[in-house]
Amino acid sequence: MPASQHAAPKSDIAISQDAPKRPIVDLAREKLGIAADDLEPYGRYKAKLSLDLVDSLKDRPQGRLILVSAITPTPAGEGKTTTTVGLADALVHLGEKAMVCLREPSLGPSFGQKGGAAGGGYAQVVPMEDINLHFTGDFHAIGAAHNLLAAMIDNHIYWGNALGIDSRRVTWRRVVDMNDRALRDIVCSLGGAANGFPREAGFDITVASEVMAIFCLARDLADLKARLGEIIVASTRDRAPIRARDLGAAGAMTALLKEALAPNLVQTLEGTPAFVHGGPFANIAHGCNSVIATTTALKLADWVVTEAGFGADLGAEKFVDIKCRMTGLAPDCVVLVATVRALKMHGGAKKEDLRHENLAALEEGLSNLRRHVENVQKLGLVPVVAINRFSADTPAEVALVRDACAALGVTAVVADHWAEGGKGAVDLARAVVAAAESGRSRMTLLYPDDMPLIEKIRTVAREIYRAKDIALDAPVAEQLAAYQAAGFGRLPVCIAKTQYSFTTNHEIKGAPADHIVHVREVRLAAGAGFVVAICGDIMTMPGLPRLPAAVGIDVGPDGRLTGLF
Amino acid sequence: MPASQHAAPKSDIAISQDAPKRPIVDLAREKLGIAADDLEPYGRYKAKLSLDLVDSLKDRPQGRLILVSAITPTPAGEGKTTTTVGLADALVHLGEKAMVCLREPSLGPSFGQKGGAAGGGYAQVVPMEDINLHFTGDFHAIGAAHNLLAAMIDNHIYWGNALGIDSRRVTWRRVVDMNDRALRDIVCSLGGAANGFPREAGFDITVASEVMAIFCLARDLADLKARLGEIIVASTRDRAPIRARDLGAAGAMTALLKEALAPNLVQTLEGTPAFVHGGPFANIAHGCNSVIATTTALKLADWVVTEAGFGADLGAEKFVDIKCRMTGLAPDCVVLVATVRALKMHGGAKKEDLRHENLAALEEGLSNLRRHVENVQKLGLVPVVAINRFSADTPAEVALVRDACAALGVTAVVADHWAEGGKGAVDLARAVVAAAESGRSRMTLLYPDDMPLIEKIRTVAREIYRAKDIALDAPVAEQLAAYQAAGFGRLPVCIAKTQYSFTTNHEIKGAPADHIVHVREVRLAAGAGFVVAICGDIMTMPGLPRLPAAVGIDVGPDGRLTGLF
């Protein structure tokens, strides 16, 4: 996230701390018609909706769903979350009843790189410091449920291993919500017989947990428990899968998650209601907020603006092929966020030169935007391009982007919500309303359920990444065939690859084609309900940088937090 | 905790779930005069007091403090927490303004052995399932702060190790709130150069963290941050200490803890206000709830009933010599909880025979109670014995206990709060009021600050455990001398030994004397402000049993939790 889009900014945390906020109970009543009894407040500005209320909304009519996605990310920053927030605020300026649905940020990375994940400038969800830290404890609950299952595996082996778990084939790792590279690869159960059987193990960051993906895809508590039970954690020596339910873990894991499953209500700086709930990785998982939050928001508001992780090749594709496939949801319009700066980087400009006008680089970089536009259209959806304004953008640059989009028959609108809040995105909101109400979006899944797994991966690679083909080493192909044979062939695929390129090489920007996507590994997420195809180095446990943000974080004598964002 | 004291019981969780509860905001206003604005609600029945309110109470007069302790614990169960709750409820029956202060239970053990830690029967704090699970997230926050520091240590080494940390001498482990023996001893940072320098490491359960002890001893946010900075995490090759502040970690750790530091308000089944806040181990730490909760309660109520971990030899001694020494608190009376069952076990009866009258075993076992009475008196405090009634107790047995106490000049009262709530402990409450108002308690610290560390350990062993002497191997004695030389000689000592005996052998019940207390290891908790003397096997990471409670835990379709307690 860019620290600032314009000169002389006030820090995000200062804007958030200084903002007048409505008590969440009042906001829920006035804007959503929710009674205080249906809320579980967490402090004055955060609340969970009761799951009973969520259930009771099932038969209500449904609002329109707007998916915010983006071009391929660059170090210049795109501002997808700010655009999601700003667009919802802008819809309210137009007199519409709108809500935002965002992912919850992970706590650990806040102590690595400076910068939160609750929007920025005047397009934020608040209270941002709470949201970026413990919030309502959902991720802690997910971590506890994950680690309970891990403890039950080693405990089962310790007490006689009646299930015959092969300790070399335990695939369930542990998690912690912290950037801690020292935990990536460990040997556990050392120290003698009382501590179990030594084996290789490791930790991922909590957001990479399959429990997180399940949490975000579960329709309700019963579905959550059923999915948790399906998690495959290990195999026997003869490769029979061991599931969480074989260990009797699903009920207790559900007990740890039952409060967390209720969606978290907060507000934007302008008082628009926002659900911030769930936050799976966008590489090894599907990268969008919980199904429960999205479906509930659609019952409460006429317009729901949500985002998916990374660029549209990963985020929008997975939103459609995983989340929408499993739930019947379908966006009425896709906003593609682009910045002049980022497009110039796709055209070869260096980060340090971005403040100078460079129409040649921009023209070159527009190939990336065009590709994403086409991809969104392949999914049957109508794109609207949001040009997220930075102060160095020149009129000629903005015109060039707009003209390029017009040539594709696509509306492109400049938005300045970062500096101006919802007011700055009113034009964008108008374009989105027009696109959504046109009824031209007819979502198509990229592949049918009954396509073989290997063909599903190939289809995404060819259609979305524009690869010539995929390549799989023999063991990977065999593993995929084994999943197919074991009855998992109808699952969608979740491709984990770099977000910085259509290829698997993060340095290749723009709109490359005819590359080969090398599938290095496949993993079955039987509880979440997808097969992960890992193409390239995917880091599921980040490290801290040389000078971690933690060093600059402090709490003053007045209790005020500084240095976090 | 015993599953039931009487026949045909309703389960603790069913009693808690079915209990009518007052909204916490109403309860705080009516019973404590606290305005809604000074509360941060966590759902309808839990809230944190704002730290601003806590500060504003400083000049108010202070109520009376009653410490609940017990005889040496046995598998028969004593019921210290139920007595703490029942006594406070009984004080309310007498027309007094009373509050309870308890420790927060650890989440992990709930999935091991069945049984919560929020009282039992009709003497519980509620909502007990929330309190026993995530509650207000304090322990998750403590775990995150602890693990951030751990990550920063390995990260510092990874990026060049400017401080010269000796990776063999990193004493700061990691924590997780889960019973997971596989994590006791690990090798971390495996997998190649990108993951750091392999070294031996391990995990403790969160309640064993020094951050937990600091959290519970901190007077305010500034004190918390200062203490966190003092934590010694490692040493250099030439044995110079490395502190958390050398790594720049204290501010960020404080940021993670600042919400948690505010005391949690809940209620007993009878609507008596209760703080449940902080929960350090009672062996390697001091074993009582937070100083902030206790001092705040004393400003809000005329009577504050609190408990300390394990028997009076460990809990009451540490309460006085650590918590009271650091804060100026002093109990007005000590309740010693005993049961006929447990005393018979101290006299040699087997657990399976406890339902039969056995006056001989009881007479023999009374030696344990007498010893604790004497110890409490050595601390200058007036004891009142609470005979926590079980249905199998016979009139002759109860009379024997009462007579034995009378012979010591000590009041002993039968209490039946488990079955009857506060009404069942009214006689106990009267005795406590009389003892406290007599003014006969004049707390004496067991040793002065300027006594050398080794003499402090010897003093506790001789005076409280009635040992002949202590024994230290040369390296341990040298380490202790090194702490003394480094300026830590004025700290109190925290003795970690089995809670099941006055000796270091958990099998020796009753009132043994003239044994040798072998000090196997000493550790400096420079942030918490005490020196830990480890005498015997102390487990800081429990394991799960063969059939973990987790297997029986479930969530019904109605969202109701079953099988947890």
Coordinates of C-alpha atoms in Angstrom, one line a residue, chain A residues 172-423:
Chain A
W172 CA -1.0 -30.6 8.7
R173 CA 1.4 -27.9 9.9
R174 CA 0.9 -25.5 12.8
V175 CA 0.1 -21.7 12.5
V176 CA 1.0 -18.5 14.3
D177 CA -0.2 -15.0 13.3
M178 CA 3.4 -13.6 13.2
N179 CA 6.1 -13.2 10.6
D180 CA 8.5 -15.8 11.9
R181 CA 10.8 -17.4 9.4
A182 CA 12.5 -19.5 12.1
L183 CA 9.3 -21.6 12.4
R184 CA 9.0 -22.4 8.7
D185 CA 10.9 -25.7 9.1
I186 CA 11.4 -27.4 12.4
V187 CA 11.8 -30.8 14.0
C188 CA 9.3 -31.3 16.8
S189 CA 8.8 -33.8 19.5
L190 CA 12.5 -33.8 20.6
G191 CA 13.6 -34.3 24.1
G192 CA 12.9 -37.9 24.8
A193 CA 10.0 -40.4 25.0
A194 CA 7.7 -38.1 27.0
N195 CA 7.6 -35.6 24.2
G196 CA 6.6 -38.0 21.4
F197 CA 8.1 -39.1 18.1
P198 CA 10.5 -36.6 16.5
R199 CA 9.4 -35.6 13.0
E200 CA 9.8 -32.8 10.5
A201 CA 7.1 -30.1 10.9
G202 CA 6.6 -26.4 10.5
F203 CA 4.5 -23.3 10.9
D204 CA 2.5 -21.2 8.4
I205 CA 1.1 -17.8 9.1
T206 CA -2.6 -18.1 10.3
V207 CA -4.1 -16.7 7.1
A208 CA -2.6 -19.6 5.2
S209 CA -4.5 -22.2 7.2
E210 CA -7.1 -24.3 5.5
V211 CA -9.2 -23.6 8.5
M212 CA -9.2 -19.9 7.3
A213 CA -10.3 -21.0 3.8
I214 CA -13.1 -23.2 5.3
F215 CA -14.2 -20.4 7.6
C216 CA -14.6 -18.1 4.6
L217 CA -16.4 -20.6 2.5
A218 CA -18.8 -22.1 5.1
R219 CA -22.5 -21.3 4.7
D220 CA -23.3 -21.8 8.3
L221 CA -22.1 -23.6 11.5
A222 CA -23.2 -27.0 10.3
D223 CA -21.4 -26.5 7.0
L224 CA -18.3 -25.3 8.9
K225 CA -18.3 -28.4 11.1
A226 CA -18.8 -30.7 8.1
R227 CA -15.9 -29.1 6.2
L228 CA -13.6 -29.1 9.2
G229 CA -14.2 -32.8 9.5
E230 CA -13.2 -33.4 5.9
I231 CA -9.7 -31.9 6.3
I232 CA -7.0 -34.4 5.4
V233 CA -4.2 -34.1 7.8
A234 CA -1.9 -37.0 7.1
S235 CA -1.9 -40.5 5.6
T236 CA -1.1 -44.0 6.7
R237 CA 1.9 -45.9 5.4
D238 CA -0.3 -47.3 2.6
R239 CA -1.5 -43.8 1.7
A240 CA -5.0 -43.9 3.1
P241 CA -6.0 -40.4 4.1
I242 CA -6.5 -39.4 7.8
R243 CA -9.1 -36.8 8.3
A244 CA -9.9 -34.4 11.2
R245 CA -13.1 -36.3 11.9
D246 CA -11.1 -39.5 12.3
L247 CA -9.4 -37.8 15.2
G248 CA -12.7 -36.5 16.6
A249 CA -11.5 -32.9 16.2
A250 CA -14.3 -31.3 14.2
G251 CA -16.7 -30.6 17.1
A252 CA -14.1 -29.0 19.3
M253 CA -12.7 -26.9 16.4
T254 CA -16.2 -25.7 15.7
A255 CA -16.6 -24.8 19.4
L256 CA -13.5 -22.6 19.0
L257 CA -14.9 -20.9 15.9
K258 CA -18.6 -20.5 16.6
E259 CA -18.4 -16.9 17.9
A260 CA -15.9 -16.0 15.2
L261 CA -18.2 -17.1 12.4
A262 CA -20.6 -14.2 13.0
P263 CA -19.7 -11.3 10.7
N264 CA -17.9 -8.3 12.1
L265 CA -19.7 -4.9 11.5
V266 CA -17.6 -1.7 11.4
Q267 CA -18.0 1.5 9.4
T268 CA -16.1 3.5 6.9
L269 CA -14.9 7.0 7.8
E270 CA -18.1 8.3 6.3
G271 CA -20.3 5.9 8.3
T272 CA -21.1 3.4 5.6
P273 CA -21.6 0.0 7.2
A274 CA -18.8 -2.5 6.5
F275 CA -18.4 -6.2 7.1
V276 CA -14.7 -7.1 7.7
H277 CA -14.7 -10.8 8.1
G278 CA -12.3 -13.6 7.2
G279 CA -9.0 -13.2 5.3
P280 CA -7.6 -16.2 3.4
F281 CA -4.4 -16.0 1.4
A282 CA -5.0 -15.2 -2.2
N283 CA -2.4 -17.7 -3.5
I284 CA -2.9 -21.1 -1.8
A285 CA -6.5 -20.1 -1.0
H286 CA -9.2 -18.1 -2.7
G287 CA -8.5 -14.7 -1.2
C288 CA -11.8 -13.1 -0.3
N289 CA -13.9 -12.3 2.7
S290 CA -16.4 -14.8 4.2
V291 CA -19.3 -16.1 2.3
I292 CA -21.5 -15.4 5.4
A293 CA -20.5 -11.8 5.3
T294 CA -21.1 -11.4 1.6
T295 CA -24.4 -13.2 1.6
T296 CA -25.6 -11.3 4.7
A297 CA -24.6 -7.9 3.3
L298 CA -26.6 -8.7 0.1
K299 CA -29.7 -9.1 2.3
L300 CA -29.1 -5.9 4.2
A301 CA -28.1 -3.5 1.4
D302 CA -29.0 -2.7 -2.2
W303 CA -25.3 -2.5 -3.1
V304 CA -22.5 -4.6 -1.8
V305 CA -19.0 -3.7 -2.8
T306 CA -16.3 -6.3 -2.1
E307 CA -12.8 -7.1 -3.2
A308 CA -10.7 -10.1 -4.0
G309 CA -7.0 -10.5 -3.5
F310 CA -4.2 -9.6 -5.9
G311 CA -5.0 -8.8 -9.6
A312 CA -8.0 -10.0 -11.5
D313 CA -6.1 -13.0 -13.0
L314 CA -6.0 -14.5 -9.5
G315 CA -8.6 -12.7 -7.4
A316 CA -11.5 -12.3 -9.8
E317 CA -11.0 -15.8 -11.3
K318 CA -11.0 -17.4 -7.9
F319 CA -13.9 -15.3 -6.7
V320 CA -15.9 -16.6 -9.6
D321 CA -14.6 -20.2 -9.9
I322 CA -14.4 -20.9 -6.2
K323 CA -16.6 -18.6 -4.1
C324 CA -19.4 -18.0 -6.7
R325 CA -19.3 -21.6 -7.9
M326 CA -19.9 -22.9 -4.3
T327 CA -22.5 -20.4 -3.3
G328 CA -24.5 -19.2 -6.4
L329 CA -23.3 -15.6 -5.9
A330 CA -22.6 -13.6 -9.1
P331 CA -21.2 -10.0 -9.4
D332 CA -23.2 -7.5 -11.4
C333 CA -20.1 -5.6 -12.4
V334 CA -16.4 -5.8 -11.8
V335 CA -14.3 -2.7 -11.0
L336 CA -10.8 -2.9 -12.3
V337 CA -8.6 -0.6 -10.3
A338 CA -5.6 0.8 -12.2
T339 CA -3.2 3.7 -11.6
V340 CA -1.2 5.6 -14.1
R341 CA 1.8 4.9 -12.0
A342 CA 1.4 1.2 -12.0
L343 CA 0.6 1.0 -15.7
K344 CA 3.8 3.0 -16.4
M345 CA 5.7 0.3 -14.4
H346 CA 4.1 -2.4 -16.5
G347 CA 5.4 -0.4 -19.5
G348 CA 9.0 -0.4 -18.2
A349 CA 9.2 2.8 -16.1
K350 CA 11.2 2.6 -12.9
K351 CA 9.6 3.3 -9.6
E352 CA 11.8 6.3 -8.9
D353 CA 10.7 7.9 -12.3
L354 CA 7.0 7.6 -11.8
R355 CA 6.4 11.2 -11.0
H356 CA 7.3 12.3 -14.5
E357 CA 4.9 12.1 -17.4
N358 CA 5.8 9.1 -19.6
L359 CA 3.2 8.4 -22.2
A360 CA 5.3 5.8 -24.0
A361 CA 5.6 3.6 -20.9
L362 CA 2.0 4.1 -20.2
E363 CA 0.9 3.1 -23.7
E364 CA 3.1 0.0 -23.3
G365 CA 1.7 -0.8 -19.8
L366 CA -1.9 -0.5 -20.9
S367 CA -1.5 -4.0 -22.3
N368 CA -1.8 -5.3 -18.8
L369 CA -5.1 -3.4 -18.2
R370 CA -6.4 -4.6 -21.6
R371 CA -5.7 -8.2 -20.7
H372 CA -7.5 -8.0 -17.4
V373 CA -10.5 -6.3 -19.1
E374 CA -10.6 -9.2 -21.6
N375 CA -10.4 -11.7 -18.8
V376 CA -13.2 -10.2 -16.8
Q377 CA -15.3 -10.3 -20.0
K378 CA -14.4 -13.9 -20.5
L379 CA -16.0 -14.5 -17.1
G380 CA -19.2 -13.0 -18.6
L381 CA -18.8 -9.9 -16.5
V382 CA -18.9 -6.2 -17.3
P383 CA -15.8 -4.3 -16.2
V384 CA -15.6 -0.7 -15.2
V385 CA -12.1 0.8 -14.9
A386 CA -11.3 3.0 -11.9
I387 CA -8.3 5.2 -12.4
N388 CA -7.2 5.7 -8.8
R389 CA -5.8 9.2 -8.9
F390 CA -2.3 10.1 -7.7
S391 CA -1.2 13.8 -7.6
A392 CA 1.5 13.3 -10.2
D393 CA -0.8 12.0 -12.8
T394 CA -1.0 14.3 -15.8
P395 CA -4.1 15.1 -17.9
A396 CA -2.5 13.5 -20.9
E397 CA -1.8 10.3 -19.1
V398 CA -5.3 10.1 -17.7
A399 CA -6.7 10.8 -21.2
L400 CA -4.6 8.0 -22.6
V401 CA -6.0 5.5 -20.2
R402 CA -9.5 6.6 -20.8
D403 CA -9.2 6.5 -24.5
A404 CA -7.7 3.0 -24.4
C405 CA -10.6 1.8 -22.4
A406 CA -13.1 3.6 -24.7
A407 CA -11.6 1.7 -27.6
L408 CA -12.5 -1.5 -25.8
G409 CA -16.0 -0.3 -25.1
V410 CA -15.2 0.0 -21.4
T411 CA -15.9 3.0 -19.2
A412 CA -12.9 4.3 -17.3
V413 CA -13.4 6.9 -14.6
V414 CA -11.0 8.9 -12.5
A415 CA -11.6 8.4 -8.7
D416 CA -10.0 10.5 -5.9
H417 CA -11.5 8.8 -2.8
W418 CA -8.1 8.6 -1.1
A419 CA -8.0 12.4 -0.8
E420 CA -11.7 13.2 -0.9
G421 CA -13.6 10.2 0.4
G422 CA -16.8 9.1 -1.2
K423 CA -17.3 12.5 -2.9

